[in-house]
XYZ file of N, CA, C and O in Angstrom:
340
model
N 116.877 116.082 94.385
C 116.485 115.144 95.420
C 115.067 115.464 95.877
O 114.768 116.581 96.274
N 114.183 114.479 95.794
C 112.808 114.661 96.234
C 112.718 114.604 97.748
O 113.424 113.831 98.395
N 111.835 115.406 98.298
C 111.572 115.373 99.729
C 110.400 114.434 99.953
O 109.326 114.624 99.397
N 110.620 113.411 100.761
C 109.557 112.461 101.091
C 109.153 112.703 102.531
O 109.993 112.678 103.433
N 107.871 112.949 102.750
C 107.357 113.204 104.082
C 106.653 111.958 104.614
O 105.911 111.300 103.891
N 106.890 111.655 105.880
C 106.351 110.463 106.525
C 105.449 110.876 107.686
O 105.862 111.662 108.541
N 104.245 110.332 107.730
C 103.323 110.578 108.835
C 103.780 109.735 110.028
O 103.886 108.516 109.929
N 104.031 110.396 111.161
C 104.464 109.676 112.365
C 103.363 109.643 113.418
O 103.624 109.354 114.570
N 102.141 109.942 113.002
C 100.998 109.857 113.897
C 100.464 111.201 114.326
O 101.200 112.171 114.453
N 99.151 111.265 114.496
C 98.448 112.448 114.987
C 98.702 113.684 114.132
O 98.775 114.804 114.625
N 98.860 113.487 112.839
C 99.056 114.606 111.918
C 100.465 115.159 111.884
O 100.711 116.170 111.237
N 101.392 114.512 112.564
C 102.788 114.960 112.570
C 103.537 114.303 111.414
O 103.367 113.117 111.154
N 104.383 115.087 110.760
C 105.083 114.621 109.576
C 106.568 114.936 109.711
O 106.936 115.995 110.204
N 107.400 113.996 109.262
C 108.852 114.142 109.320
C 109.421 113.879 107.927
O 108.907 113.036 107.190
N 110.487 114.568 107.589
C 111.162 114.327 106.321
C 111.947 113.023 106.407
O 112.824 112.862 107.260
N 111.638 112.083 105.527
C 112.309 110.780 105.539
C 113.792 110.916 105.225
O 114.601 110.097 105.665
N 114.171 111.953 104.499
C 115.580 112.157 104.128
C 116.445 112.490 105.339
O 117.664 112.334 105.276
N 115.848 112.963 106.416
C 116.599 113.374 107.599
C 116.713 112.274 108.652
O 117.444 112.414 109.622
N 115.996 111.162 108.460
C 115.986 110.084 109.451
C 117.241 109.225 109.313
O 117.572 108.765 108.225
N 117.925 109.030 110.433
C 119.089 108.145 110.480
C 118.647 106.749 110.917
O 119.020 105.754 110.314
N 117.844 106.686 111.983
C 117.365 105.379 112.437
C 116.058 105.513 113.197
O 115.713 106.593 113.679
N 115.365 104.375 113.299
C 114.129 104.274 114.062
C 114.317 103.106 115.009
O 114.548 101.977 114.566
N 114.258 103.374 116.301
C 114.556 102.342 117.294
C 113.449 102.260 118.340
O 112.645 103.173 118.492
N 113.448 101.166 119.065
C 112.529 100.962 120.176
C 113.050 101.719 121.402
O 114.261 101.785 121.616
N 112.174 102.266 122.221
C 112.621 103.053 123.378
C 112.931 102.239 124.625
O 113.188 102.804 125.678
N 112.951 100.926 124.529
C 113.038 100.070 125.708
C 114.435 99.938 126.328
O 114.547 99.749 127.529
N 115.494 100.024 125.550
C 116.833 99.750 126.088
C 117.378 100.925 126.901
O 117.020 102.083 126.671
N 118.249 100.618 127.821
C 118.849 101.638 128.680
C 119.649 102.683 127.883
O 119.542 103.880 128.181
N 120.447 102.283 126.872
C 121.169 103.310 126.108
C 120.242 104.291 125.384
O 120.533 105.486 125.309
N 119.114 103.811 124.891
C 118.163 104.700 124.214
C 117.495 105.619 125.227
O 117.316 106.815 124.969
N 117.154 105.100 126.392
C 116.584 105.942 127.448
C 117.568 107.031 127.861
O 117.180 108.181 128.086
N 118.845 106.677 127.933
C 119.884 107.651 128.278
C 120.007 108.706 127.180
O 120.113 109.901 127.450
N 119.963 108.258 125.920
C 120.033 109.175 124.786
C 118.848 110.146 124.795
O 119.014 111.349 124.544
N 117.667 109.650 125.105
C 116.480 110.507 125.183
C 116.665 111.569 126.265
O 116.383 112.750 126.043
N 117.154 111.167 127.434
C 117.348 112.122 128.531
C 118.400 113.172 128.181
O 118.215 114.362 128.441
N 119.498 112.748 127.561
C 120.540 113.700 127.172
C 120.016 114.694 126.135
O 120.321 115.890 126.198
N 119.212 114.197 125.210
C 118.641 115.064 124.178
C 117.631 116.025 124.794
O 117.567 117.194 124.405
N 116.858 115.546 125.754
C 115.901 116.420 126.455
C 116.649 117.543 127.169
O 116.234 118.708 127.104
N 117.765 117.219 127.810
C 118.558 118.228 128.516
C 119.128 119.277 127.568
O 119.266 120.444 127.933
N 119.460 118.876 126.341
C 119.998 119.804 125.333
C 118.905 120.632 124.660
O 119.197 121.585 123.946
N 117.645 120.235 124.848
C 116.540 120.946 124.222
C 116.288 120.535 122.779
O 115.682 121.278 122.016
N 116.729 119.335 122.407
C 116.570 118.860 121.035
C 115.546 117.734 120.912
O 115.440 117.110 119.869
N 114.776 117.496 121.977
C 113.789 116.416 121.970
C 112.448 116.930 121.446
O 111.981 117.993 121.852
N 111.845 116.182 120.546
C 110.524 116.502 120.018
C 109.598 115.355 120.418
O 109.790 114.216 119.994
N 108.622 115.664 121.258
C 107.688 114.646 121.739
C 106.403 114.742 120.928
O 105.613 115.665 121.099
N 106.204 113.781 120.027
C 105.018 113.747 119.174
C 104.081 112.616 119.582
O 103.331 112.101 118.762
N 104.102 112.247 120.866
C 103.271 111.143 121.343
C 101.885 111.584 121.783
O 101.012 110.739 121.956
N 101.685 112.865 122.016
C 100.406 113.399 122.501
C 99.982 112.700 123.788
O 98.813 112.359 123.971
N 100.944 112.447 124.661
C 100.652 111.856 125.958
C 100.501 110.347 125.965
O 100.288 109.748 127.009
N 100.639 109.739 124.835
C 100.530 108.283 124.765
C 101.902 107.647 124.983
O 102.912 108.316 125.031
N 101.901 106.330 125.072
C 103.138 105.583 125.299
C 104.075 105.723 124.104
O 103.649 105.598 122.954
N 105.357 105.960 124.361
C 106.351 106.045 123.292
C 106.637 104.649 122.769
O 107.017 103.759 123.514
N 106.438 104.461 121.466
C 106.668 103.155 120.857
C 107.841 103.155 119.900
O 108.375 102.100 119.571
N 108.242 104.352 119.439
C 109.387 104.435 118.534
C 110.136 105.731 118.804
O 109.551 106.753 119.167
N 111.444 105.666 118.617
C 112.318 106.819 118.750
C 112.983 107.026 117.400
O 113.639 106.121 116.876
N 112.798 108.214 116.829
C 113.388 108.539 115.534
C 114.598 109.423 115.771
O 114.492 110.471 116.413
N 115.736 109.003 115.259
C 116.973 109.764 115.383
C 117.245 110.425 114.040
O 117.254 109.753 113.006
N 117.459 111.750 114.059
C 117.657 112.491 112.816
C 119.112 112.920 112.659
O 119.890 112.901 113.612
N 119.442 113.357 111.444
C 120.807 113.793 111.167
C 121.138 115.149 111.791
O 122.291 115.562 111.804
N 120.144 115.840 112.332
C 120.381 117.131 112.989
C 120.504 116.977 114.503
O 120.430 117.969 115.228
N 120.675 115.750 114.980
C 120.791 115.412 116.402
C 119.487 115.583 117.173
O 119.489 115.530 118.387
N 118.378 115.785 116.487
C 117.081 115.813 117.141
C 116.606 114.377 117.334
O 116.913 113.495 116.535
N 115.865 114.173 118.404
C 115.243 112.891 118.691
C 113.740 113.134 118.712
O 113.267 114.066 119.368
N 112.997 112.301 117.990
C 111.550 112.441 117.924
C 110.919 111.203 118.554
O 111.224 110.077 118.161
N 110.043 111.441 119.529
C 109.307 110.349 120.167
C 107.942 110.256 119.511
O 107.275 111.281 119.305
N 107.520 109.053 119.181
C 106.228 108.860 118.546
C 105.517 107.645 119.132
O 106.171 106.733 119.647
N 104.190 107.649 119.041
C 103.377 106.556 119.563
C 103.110 105.494 118.503
O 102.335 104.580 118.727
N 103.767 105.607 117.357
C 103.596 104.644 116.265
C 104.724 103.617 116.331
O 105.864 103.955 116.648
N 104.415 102.359 116.033
C 105.412 101.282 116.061
C 106.532 101.539 115.045
O 106.264 102.068 113.959
N 107.767 101.149 115.356
C 108.875 101.320 114.408
C 108.619 100.633 113.064
O 108.964 101.184 112.009
N 108.000 99.452 113.091
C 107.722 98.730 111.850
C 106.757 99.499 110.954
O 106.905 99.516 109.733
N 105.792 100.155 111.568
C 104.817 100.944 110.810
C 105.505 102.120 110.122
O 105.251 102.393 108.940
N 106.380 102.789 110.833
C 107.103 103.924 110.244
C 108.001 103.436 109.112
O 108.053 104.052 108.041
N 108.685 102.320 109.326
C 109.557 101.770 108.280
C 108.753 101.408 107.038
O 109.197 101.661 105.910
N 107.569 100.842 107.223
C 106.705 100.511 106.081
C 106.264 101.765 105.341
O 106.184 101.765 104.113
N 105.992 102.821 106.069
C 105.592 104.079 105.432
C 106.741 104.689 104.634
O 106.521 105.306 103.595
N 107.952 104.509 105.118
C 109.122 105.039 104.400
C 109.354 104.260 103.114
O 109.636 104.835 102.064
N 109.220 102.950 103.180
C 109.524 102.120 102.012
C 108.370 102.014 101.030
O 108.548 101.489 99.935
N 107.197 102.528 101.380
C 106.029 102.458 100.502
C 106.251 103.303 99.260
O 106.645 104.461 99.333
N 106.029 102.695 98.096
C 106.143 103.394 96.812
C 104.784 103.347 96.130
O 104.341 102.271 95.726
N 104.100 104.495 96.010
C 102.785 104.471 95.362
C 102.892 104.112 93.891
O 103.905 104.369 93.244
N 101.845 103.513 93.363
C 101.795 103.136 91.963
C 101.577 104.394 91.115
O 100.540 105.023 91.207
N 102.554 104.749 90.302
C 102.467 105.968 89.494
C 102.449 105.629 88.014
O 103.208 106.167 87.223
N 101.578 104.715 87.618
C 101.483 104.297 86.220
C 100.454 105.102 85.447
O 99.802 104.606 84.566
N 100.282 106.347 85.801
C 99.263 107.162 85.143
C 99.873 108.138 84.192
O 100.918 108.579 84.225
C-alpha cells in the first residue's frame, strides 16, 4: 500500500490513507466534536491563526483543523499525476 501525503496548507502534510472525512466546521455537531476532541487532547490545529475552513477526521480519532477549503483538499487527494515516463 502506497502512502499518499496531502498538503493541508502552510507546509503541513497529512497521510491521505488515514483520512475518514473532510467536513465544514459550521454545524453545531462538528463544533461539539471539535470541543470534545480538544478536551481529550487529540485536536491538531494547523490553521496558523487563520479561520478554520475544513475539519479533517482521521481513523485515529484525531481531528485536524485547517485553513484550506474542503473542496481543495478533496481535489488534492483525488489528483493523479501523469506518470507516462
